[in-house]
C-alpha cells in the first residue's frame, strides 16, 4: 500500500521569503501522480500543483514549484516570495496512474500548517 | 460556476445521535468522493460514487456509516449512531467525466463534526 509522509506539522516564513515543505512517499508503482493541495482557514481545499511521475521536469506554477526526486521518493514544495495569502494547511497527496477500473483515490499526508509572518 | 458545496459546515451532536451530511458536487461531475480527516491525522478516503453507483466503498469505517447518491446528483453521508471517534472533518470532492487518473479532483470546504 502507498503511504505519504509530511514530517513538518508546522512551518513559518517571513513575507517575501522562500519556504520549502517536505513530503516523502512510499510506493512500488512506477506510474503515478503527486499533488500539493492547499486549504486556507474555512475555505475549500484547492490544487496548488501536480506532478506526473513519468515527467523528469519539475512542475512549476507561478511562485510554486516542486523538487521531485523519484528515486528518493521525495516531493517537496517550494513557495517563493511568500505572501500573507499563502497561509494555509498544505497537504501532499499521491494517486496511482490507473488505466480504468478501480478507484484511483488520493492518499494524503498529515499536512503542514504554514504561517506567514508580516 | 459553483464549486463543491457541503452542509452543514459545523455540527455538534451527542454520542448516539444521528447526523446527515450533504454534498452537492460541481454540476456535471459524475465522480463524487467522500474523505475524512480526524484531527491531527491524514485525510482518508471513504468512498467513491460514479453517478449513483458506489464504485469503491473500501474506506468506510463500519456499518454506522451510510452514503447515498440518489439520482446521481447530490450525496448524503449519514452516521448513525455517532461515536466519539467519528469526530473530524468530512470532505466531499468531485471530478468530471470518465474516471481517469488525470482529472482534477475539486474539494468542498468540509463539514466539521464534533461528537460529545
PDB file of C-alpha atoms in Angstrom:
ATOM      1  CA  UNK A   1       0.000   0.000   0.000  1.00  0.00           C
ATOM      2  CA  UNK A   2       1.100   3.523  -0.705  1.00  0.00           C
ATOM      3  CA  UNK A   3       1.861   5.973   2.097  1.00  0.00           C
ATOM      4  CA  UNK A   4       2.590   9.691   2.210  1.00  0.00           C
ATOM      5  CA  UNK A   5       4.584  11.339   4.984  1.00  0.00           C
ATOM      6  CA  UNK A   6       4.787  15.013   5.850  1.00  0.00           C
ATOM      7  CA  UNK A   7       7.270  15.383   8.693  1.00  0.00           C
ATOM      8  CA  UNK A   8       6.692  19.081   9.363  1.00  0.00           C
ATOM      9  CA  UNK A   9       3.428  19.669  11.263  1.00  0.00           C
ATOM     10  CA  UNK A  10       4.011  23.433  11.250  1.00  0.00           C
ATOM     11  CA  UNK A  11       6.226  25.869   9.371  1.00  0.00           C
ATOM     12  CA  UNK A  12       6.653  29.613   9.465  1.00  0.00           C
ATOM     13  CA  UNK A  13       8.026  32.011   6.889  1.00  0.00           C
ATOM     14  CA  UNK A  14       8.506  35.751   6.646  1.00  0.00           C
ATOM     15  CA  UNK A  15       6.581  37.576   3.970  1.00  0.00           C
ATOM     16  CA  UNK A  16       8.581  37.740   0.707  1.00  0.00           C
ATOM     17  CA  UNK A  17      10.869  34.921   1.801  1.00  0.00           C
ATOM     18  CA  UNK A  18      11.058  31.373   0.446  1.00  0.00           C
ATOM     19  CA  UNK A  19       9.910  28.250   2.245  1.00  0.00           C
ATOM     20  CA  UNK A  20      10.114  24.560   1.402  1.00  0.00           C
ATOM     21  CA  UNK A  21       7.605  21.986   2.607  1.00  0.00           C
ATOM     22  CA  UNK A  22       8.715  18.368   2.698  1.00  0.00           C
ATOM     23  CA  UNK A  23       6.887  15.283   1.523  1.00  0.00           C
ATOM     24  CA  UNK A  24       8.059  11.717   1.105  1.00  0.00           C
ATOM     25  CA  UNK A  25       6.060   8.773  -0.120  1.00  0.00           C
ATOM     26  CA  UNK A  26       6.334   5.061  -0.467  1.00  0.00           C
ATOM     27  CA  UNK A  27       5.112   3.042  -3.424  1.00  0.00           C
ATOM     28  CA  UNK A  28       6.046   0.097  -5.578  1.00  0.00           C
ATOM     29  CA  UNK A  29       4.323   1.601  -8.622  1.00  0.00           C
ATOM     30  CA  UNK A  30       6.254   3.240 -11.411  1.00  0.00           C
ATOM     31  CA  UNK A  31       3.480   5.452 -12.757  1.00  0.00           C
ATOM     32  CA  UNK A  32       1.604   7.825 -10.501  1.00  0.00           C
ATOM     33  CA  UNK A  33       0.672  11.428  -9.809  1.00  0.00           C
ATOM     34  CA  UNK A  34       1.725  13.622  -6.926  1.00  0.00           C
ATOM     35  CA  UNK A  35      -0.139  16.688  -5.751  1.00  0.00           C
ATOM     36  CA  UNK A  36       0.062  19.563  -3.346  1.00  0.00           C
ATOM     37  CA  UNK A  37      -3.257  20.843  -2.066  1.00  0.00           C
ATOM     38  CA  UNK A  38      -3.778  23.990  -0.026  1.00  0.00           C
ATOM     39  CA  UNK A  39      -6.587  24.604   2.434  1.00  0.00           C
ATOM     40  CA  UNK A  40      -6.866  28.152   3.809  1.00  0.00           C
ATOM     41  CA  UNK A  41      -8.836  28.542   7.061  1.00  0.00           C
ATOM     42  CA  UNK A  42     -12.536  27.858   6.491  1.00  0.00           C
ATOM     43  CA  UNK A  43     -12.026  27.659   2.753  1.00  0.00           C
ATOM     44  CA  UNK A  44     -12.066  24.985   0.121  1.00  0.00           C
ATOM     45  CA  UNK A  45      -9.067  22.794  -0.448  1.00  0.00           C
ATOM     46  CA  UNK A  46      -7.586  23.717  -3.798  1.00  0.00           C
ATOM     47  CA  UNK A  47      -4.993  22.130  -6.017  1.00  0.00           C
ATOM     48  CA  UNK A  48      -1.705  24.010  -5.973  1.00  0.00           C
ATOM     49  CA  UNK A  49       0.443  21.896  -8.248  1.00  0.00           C
ATOM     50  CA  UNK A  50       0.676  18.405  -9.708  1.00  0.00           C
ATOM     51  CA  UNK A  51       3.494  16.243 -10.990  1.00  0.00           C
ATOM     52  CA  UNK A  52       3.333  13.209 -13.248  1.00  0.00           C
ATOM     53  CA  UNK A  53       5.910  10.650 -12.174  1.00  0.00           C
ATOM     54  CA  UNK A  54       6.966   9.914 -15.759  1.00  0.00           C
ATOM     55  CA  UNK A  55       7.997  13.537 -16.259  1.00  0.00           C
ATOM     56  CA  UNK A  56      11.529  14.349 -15.197  1.00  0.00           C
ATOM     57  CA  UNK A  57      10.975  18.077 -15.312  1.00  0.00           C
ATOM     58  CA  UNK A  58       9.793  19.614 -12.056  1.00  0.00           C
ATOM     59  CA  UNK A  59       6.368  21.232 -12.205  1.00  0.00           C
ATOM     60  CA  UNK A  60       6.032  24.961 -11.598  1.00  0.00           C
ATOM     61  CA  UNK A  61       3.007  27.216 -11.126  1.00  0.00           C
ATOM     62  CA  UNK A  62       3.980  30.855 -10.717  1.00  0.00           C
ATOM     63  CA  UNK A  63       5.563  31.151  -7.253  1.00  0.00           C
ATOM     64  CA  UNK A  64       5.078  27.461  -6.520  1.00  0.00           C
ATOM     65  CA  UNK A  65       7.500  24.803  -7.667  1.00  0.00           C
ATOM     66  CA  UNK A  66       8.327  21.260  -6.708  1.00  0.00           C
ATOM     67  CA  UNK A  67      11.520  19.289  -6.314  1.00  0.00           C
ATOM     68  CA  UNK A  68      10.571  15.805  -7.453  1.00  0.00           C
ATOM     69  CA  UNK A  69      13.166  13.138  -6.699  1.00  0.00           C
ATOM     70  CA  UNK A  70      11.685   9.883  -7.938  1.00  0.00           C
ATOM     71  CA  UNK A  71      14.469   7.603  -6.770  1.00  0.00           C
ATOM     72  CA  UNK A  72      14.393   9.115  -3.310  1.00  0.00           C
ATOM     73  CA  UNK A  73      10.571   9.211  -3.329  1.00  0.00           C
ATOM     74  CA  UNK A  74      10.617  12.824  -2.313  1.00  0.00           C
ATOM     75  CA  UNK A  75       8.275  15.595  -3.454  1.00  0.00           C
ATOM     76  CA  UNK A  76       8.901  18.936  -1.768  1.00  0.00           C
ATOM     77  CA  UNK A  77       7.036  22.166  -2.421  1.00  0.00           C
ATOM     78  CA  UNK A  78       8.866  25.472  -2.655  1.00  0.00           C
ATOM     79  CA  UNK A  79       6.958  28.704  -2.228  1.00  0.00           C
ATOM     80  CA  UNK A  80       8.876  31.763  -3.383  1.00  0.00           C
ATOM     81  CA  UNK A  81       8.125  35.358  -2.421  1.00  0.00           C
ATOM     82  CA  UNK A  82       5.685  34.190   0.259  1.00  0.00           C
ATOM     83  CA  UNK A  83       2.522  36.207   0.656  1.00  0.00           C
ATOM     84  CA  UNK A  84       0.088  36.511   3.533  1.00  0.00           C
ATOM     85  CA  UNK A  85      -2.484  34.674   1.441  1.00  0.00           C
ATOM     86  CA  UNK A  86      -0.236  31.624   1.322  1.00  0.00           C
ATOM     87  CA  UNK A  87      -1.002  30.906   4.974  1.00  0.00           C
ATOM     88  CA  UNK A  88      -2.859  27.610   4.969  1.00  0.00           C
ATOM     89  CA  UNK A  89      -2.672  23.905   5.638  1.00  0.00           C
ATOM     90  CA  UNK A  90      -0.778  22.178   2.848  1.00  0.00           C
ATOM     91  CA  UNK A  91      -1.392  18.540   2.020  1.00  0.00           C
ATOM     92  CA  UNK A  92       0.782  16.327  -0.109  1.00  0.00           C
ATOM     93  CA  UNK A  93      -1.115  13.587  -1.957  1.00  0.00           C
ATOM     94  CA  UNK A  94      -0.442  10.547  -4.117  1.00  0.00           C
ATOM     95  CA  UNK A  95      -2.626   8.999  -6.790  1.00  0.00           C
ATOM     96  CA  UNK A  96      -1.998   5.848  -8.783  1.00  0.00           C
ATOM     97  CA  UNK A  97      -1.910   6.041 -12.563  1.00  0.00           C
ATOM     98  CA  UNK A  98      -4.593   3.555 -13.401  1.00  0.00           C
ATOM     99  CA  UNK A  99      -5.998   2.742 -16.764  1.00  0.00           C
ATOM    100  CA  UNK A 100      -9.563   2.324 -15.654  1.00  0.00           C
ATOM    101  CA  UNK A 101     -11.438   0.101 -13.278  1.00  0.00           C
ATOM    102  CA  UNK A 102     -10.826   0.602  -9.600  1.00  0.00           C
ATOM    103  CA  UNK A 103     -10.902   3.946  -7.932  1.00  0.00           C
ATOM    104  CA  UNK A 104      -7.596   5.780  -8.048  1.00  0.00           C
ATOM    105  CA  UNK A 105      -8.208   7.594  -4.820  1.00  0.00           C
ATOM    106  CA  UNK A 106      -5.951  10.234  -3.361  1.00  0.00           C
ATOM    107  CA  UNK A 107      -3.687   9.212  -0.494  1.00  0.00           C
ATOM    108  CA  UNK A 108      -2.820  12.146   1.732  1.00  0.00           C
ATOM    109  CA  UNK A 109      -0.164  13.066   4.216  1.00  0.00           C
ATOM    110  CA  UNK A 110      -0.998  14.593   7.589  1.00  0.00           C
ATOM    111  CA  UNK A 111      -0.494  18.153   6.395  1.00  0.00           C
ATOM    112  CA  UNK A 112       1.798  21.070   7.179  1.00  0.00           C
ATOM    113  CA  UNK A 113       0.362  24.248   8.653  1.00  0.00           C
ATOM    114  CA  UNK A 114       2.149  27.209   7.127  1.00  0.00           C
ATOM    115  CA  UNK A 115       2.139  30.587   8.859  1.00  0.00           C
ATOM    116  CA  UNK A 116       3.289  33.695   7.015  1.00  0.00           C
ATOM    117  CA  UNK A 117       4.665  36.475   9.202  1.00  0.00           C
ATOM    118  CA  UNK A 118       4.295  40.079   8.006  1.00  0.00           C
TER     119      UNK A 118
ATOM    120  CA  UNK B   1     -19.633  28.133 -11.691  1.00  0.00           C
ATOM    121  CA  UNK B   2     -20.427  26.902  -8.200  1.00  0.00           C
ATOM    122  CA  UNK B   3     -17.878  24.691  -6.524  1.00  0.00           C
ATOM    123  CA  UNK B   4     -18.451  21.671  -4.354  1.00  0.00           C
ATOM    124  CA  UNK B   5     -20.740  22.685  -1.532  1.00  0.00           C
ATOM    125  CA  UNK B   6     -21.227  20.908   1.760  1.00  0.00           C
ATOM    126  CA  UNK B   7     -23.786  21.268   4.504  1.00  0.00           C
ATOM    127  CA  UNK B   8     -23.672  21.728   7.434  1.00  0.00           C
ATOM    128  CA  UNK B   9     -20.323  23.407   7.823  1.00  0.00           C
ATOM    129  CA  UNK B  10     -20.274  22.582  11.522  1.00  0.00           C
ATOM    130  CA  UNK B  11     -22.260  20.134  13.597  1.00  0.00           C
ATOM    131  CA  UNK B  12     -22.089  19.229  17.281  1.00  0.00           C
ATOM    132  CA  UNK B  13     -24.065  16.185  18.338  1.00  0.00           C
ATOM    133  CA  UNK B  14     -24.194  13.862  21.292  1.00  0.00           C
ATOM    134  CA  UNK B  15     -22.917  10.335  21.209  1.00  0.00           C
ATOM    135  CA  UNK B  16     -25.640   8.031  19.965  1.00  0.00           C
ATOM    136  CA  UNK B  17     -27.380  10.642  17.846  1.00  0.00           C
ATOM    137  CA  UNK B  18     -27.624  10.692  14.079  1.00  0.00           C
ATOM    138  CA  UNK B  19     -26.086  13.205  11.703  1.00  0.00           C
ATOM    139  CA  UNK B  20     -26.531  13.541   7.979  1.00  0.00           C
ATOM    140  CA  UNK B  21     -24.001  15.417   5.897  1.00  0.00           C
ATOM    141  CA  UNK B  22     -24.839  16.630   2.436  1.00  0.00           C
ATOM    142  CA  UNK B  23     -22.646  17.276  -0.563  1.00  0.00           C
ATOM    143  CA  UNK B  24     -23.527  18.982  -3.832  1.00  0.00           C
ATOM    144  CA  UNK B  25     -20.829  18.300  -6.410  1.00  0.00           C
ATOM    145  CA  UNK B  26     -19.963  20.550  -9.292  1.00  0.00           C
ATOM    146  CA  UNK B  27     -22.694  20.295 -11.890  1.00  0.00           C
ATOM    147  CA  UNK B  28     -21.958  17.608 -14.437  1.00  0.00           C
ATOM    148  CA  UNK B  29     -19.370  15.807 -12.337  1.00  0.00           C
ATOM    149  CA  UNK B  30     -20.065  12.078 -12.385  1.00  0.00           C
ATOM    150  CA  UNK B  31     -17.442  11.222  -9.782  1.00  0.00           C
ATOM    151  CA  UNK B  32     -18.125  12.061  -6.165  1.00  0.00           C
ATOM    152  CA  UNK B  33     -15.845  11.212  -3.277  1.00  0.00           C
ATOM    153  CA  UNK B  34     -16.060  11.347   0.494  1.00  0.00           C
ATOM    154  CA  UNK B  35     -12.948  11.755   2.618  1.00  0.00           C
ATOM    155  CA  UNK B  36     -12.469  12.234   6.346  1.00  0.00           C
ATOM    156  CA  UNK B  37      -9.774  13.859   8.438  1.00  0.00           C
ATOM    157  CA  UNK B  38      -9.580  13.015  12.101  1.00  0.00           C
ATOM    158  CA  UNK B  39      -7.780  15.826  13.923  1.00  0.00           C
ATOM    159  CA  UNK B  40      -4.025  15.669  13.520  1.00  0.00           C
ATOM    160  CA  UNK B  41      -4.130  12.750  11.148  1.00  0.00           C
ATOM    161  CA  UNK B  42      -4.136  12.329   7.408  1.00  0.00           C
ATOM    162  CA  UNK B  43      -7.155  12.749   5.183  1.00  0.00           C
ATOM    163  CA  UNK B  44      -8.522   9.307   4.452  1.00  0.00           C
ATOM    164  CA  UNK B  45     -10.668   8.090   1.595  1.00  0.00           C
ATOM    165  CA  UNK B  46     -14.118   6.821   2.500  1.00  0.00           C
ATOM    166  CA  UNK B  47     -15.882   6.060  -0.755  1.00  0.00           C
ATOM    167  CA  UNK B  48     -16.380   6.928  -4.398  1.00  0.00           C
ATOM    168  CA  UNK B  49     -19.560   7.234  -6.438  1.00  0.00           C
ATOM    169  CA  UNK B  50     -19.767   7.154 -10.198  1.00  0.00           C
ATOM    170  CA  UNK B  51     -23.126   8.754 -10.836  1.00  0.00           C
ATOM    171  CA  UNK B  52     -25.451   6.916  -8.449  1.00  0.00           C
ATOM    172  CA  UNK B  53     -23.351   3.753  -8.132  1.00  0.00           C
ATOM    173  CA  UNK B  54     -20.807   3.039  -5.432  1.00  0.00           C
ATOM    174  CA  UNK B  55     -17.566   2.391  -7.267  1.00  0.00           C
ATOM    175  CA  UNK B  56     -15.453   1.865  -4.177  1.00  0.00           C
ATOM    176  CA  UNK B  57     -16.513   1.943  -0.532  1.00  0.00           C
ATOM    177  CA  UNK B  58     -13.419   0.294   0.873  1.00  0.00           C
ATOM    178  CA  UNK B  59     -12.696   3.222   3.177  1.00  0.00           C
ATOM    179  CA  UNK B  60     -15.999   3.228   5.030  1.00  0.00           C
ATOM    180  CA  UNK B  61     -15.065   2.536   8.664  1.00  0.00           C
ATOM    181  CA  UNK B  62     -18.097   0.454   9.681  1.00  0.00           C
ATOM    182  CA  UNK B  63     -21.791  -0.061   9.144  1.00  0.00           C
ATOM    183  CA  UNK B  64     -22.712   3.018  11.147  1.00  0.00           C
ATOM    184  CA  UNK B  65     -21.847   4.997   8.039  1.00  0.00           C
ATOM    185  CA  UNK B  66     -24.237   5.070   5.111  1.00  0.00           C
ATOM    186  CA  UNK B  67     -23.679   7.033   1.923  1.00  0.00           C
ATOM    187  CA  UNK B  68     -26.195   7.579  -0.814  1.00  0.00           C
ATOM    188  CA  UNK B  69     -26.326   9.418  -4.098  1.00  0.00           C
ATOM    189  CA  UNK B  70     -29.839   9.111  -5.383  1.00  0.00           C
ATOM    190  CA  UNK B  71     -30.225  10.242  -8.965  1.00  0.00           C
ATOM    191  CA  UNK B  72     -26.528  10.760  -9.341  1.00  0.00           C
ATOM    192  CA  UNK B  73     -26.596  14.365  -8.165  1.00  0.00           C
ATOM    193  CA  UNK B  74     -26.087  15.302  -4.537  1.00  0.00           C
ATOM    194  CA  UNK B  75     -24.884  12.829  -1.941  1.00  0.00           C
ATOM    195  CA  UNK B  76     -25.558  12.290   1.734  1.00  0.00           C
ATOM    196  CA  UNK B  77     -23.411  10.641   4.366  1.00  0.00           C
ATOM    197  CA  UNK B  78     -25.275   9.500   7.443  1.00  0.00           C
ATOM    198  CA  UNK B  79     -23.629   8.493  10.694  1.00  0.00           C
ATOM    199  CA  UNK B  80     -25.935   6.508  12.964  1.00  0.00           C
ATOM    200  CA  UNK B  81     -25.354   6.186  15.857  1.00  0.00           C
ATOM    201  CA  UNK B  82     -22.466   8.594  16.157  1.00  0.00           C
ATOM    202  CA  UNK B  83     -19.491   7.725  18.340  1.00  0.00           C
ATOM    203  CA  UNK B  84     -16.793   9.976  19.798  1.00  0.00           C
ATOM    204  CA  UNK B  85     -14.188   8.706  17.319  1.00  0.00           C
ATOM    205  CA  UNK B  86     -16.338   9.901  14.416  1.00  0.00           C
ATOM    206  CA  UNK B  87     -15.380  13.493  15.176  1.00  0.00           C
ATOM    207  CA  UNK B  88     -13.433  15.129  12.396  1.00  0.00           C
ATOM    208  CA  UNK B  89     -13.775  16.947   9.117  1.00  0.00           C
ATOM    209  CA  UNK B  90     -15.667  15.246   6.333  1.00  0.00           C
ATOM    210  CA  UNK B  91     -14.658  16.378   2.869  1.00  0.00           C
ATOM    211  CA  UNK B  92     -16.600  15.868  -0.285  1.00  0.00           C
ATOM    212  CA  UNK B  93     -14.955  16.098  -3.679  1.00  0.00           C
ATOM    213  CA  UNK B  94     -15.942  15.668  -7.296  1.00  0.00           C
ATOM    214  CA  UNK B  95     -14.390  15.254 -10.701  1.00  0.00           C
ATOM    215  CA  UNK B  96     -15.799  15.146 -14.180  1.00  0.00           C
ATOM    216  CA  UNK B  97     -16.034  12.612 -16.905  1.00  0.00           C
ATOM    217  CA  UNK B  98     -14.967   9.051 -17.163  1.00  0.00           C
ATOM    218  CA  UNK B  99     -12.770   8.005 -14.313  1.00  0.00           C
ATOM    219  CA  UNK B 100      -9.244   8.993 -15.180  1.00  0.00           C
ATOM    220  CA  UNK B 101      -6.082   9.483 -13.223  1.00  0.00           C
ATOM    221  CA  UNK B 102      -5.579  12.862 -14.762  1.00  0.00           C
ATOM    222  CA  UNK B 103      -8.870  14.519 -13.910  1.00  0.00           C
ATOM    223  CA  UNK B 104      -8.581  17.200 -11.267  1.00  0.00           C
ATOM    224  CA  UNK B 105     -10.496  16.488  -8.093  1.00  0.00           C
ATOM    225  CA  UNK B 106     -12.263  19.522  -6.611  1.00  0.00           C
ATOM    226  CA  UNK B 107     -12.941  19.659  -2.899  1.00  0.00           C
ATOM    227  CA  UNK B 108     -15.560  21.300  -0.753  1.00  0.00           C
ATOM    228  CA  UNK B 109     -14.845  23.221   2.445  1.00  0.00           C
ATOM    229  CA  UNK B 110     -15.615  20.240   4.603  1.00  0.00           C
ATOM    230  CA  UNK B 111     -18.204  19.516   7.278  1.00  0.00           C
ATOM    231  CA  UNK B 112     -16.803  19.699  10.792  1.00  0.00           C
ATOM    232  CA  UNK B 113     -18.390  17.068  13.014  1.00  0.00           C
ATOM    233  CA  UNK B 114     -17.939  17.045  16.777  1.00  0.00           C
ATOM    234  CA  UNK B 115     -19.420  14.201  18.778  1.00  0.00           C
ATOM    235  CA  UNK B 116     -19.625  14.877  22.518  1.00  0.00           C
TER     236      UNK B 116
END
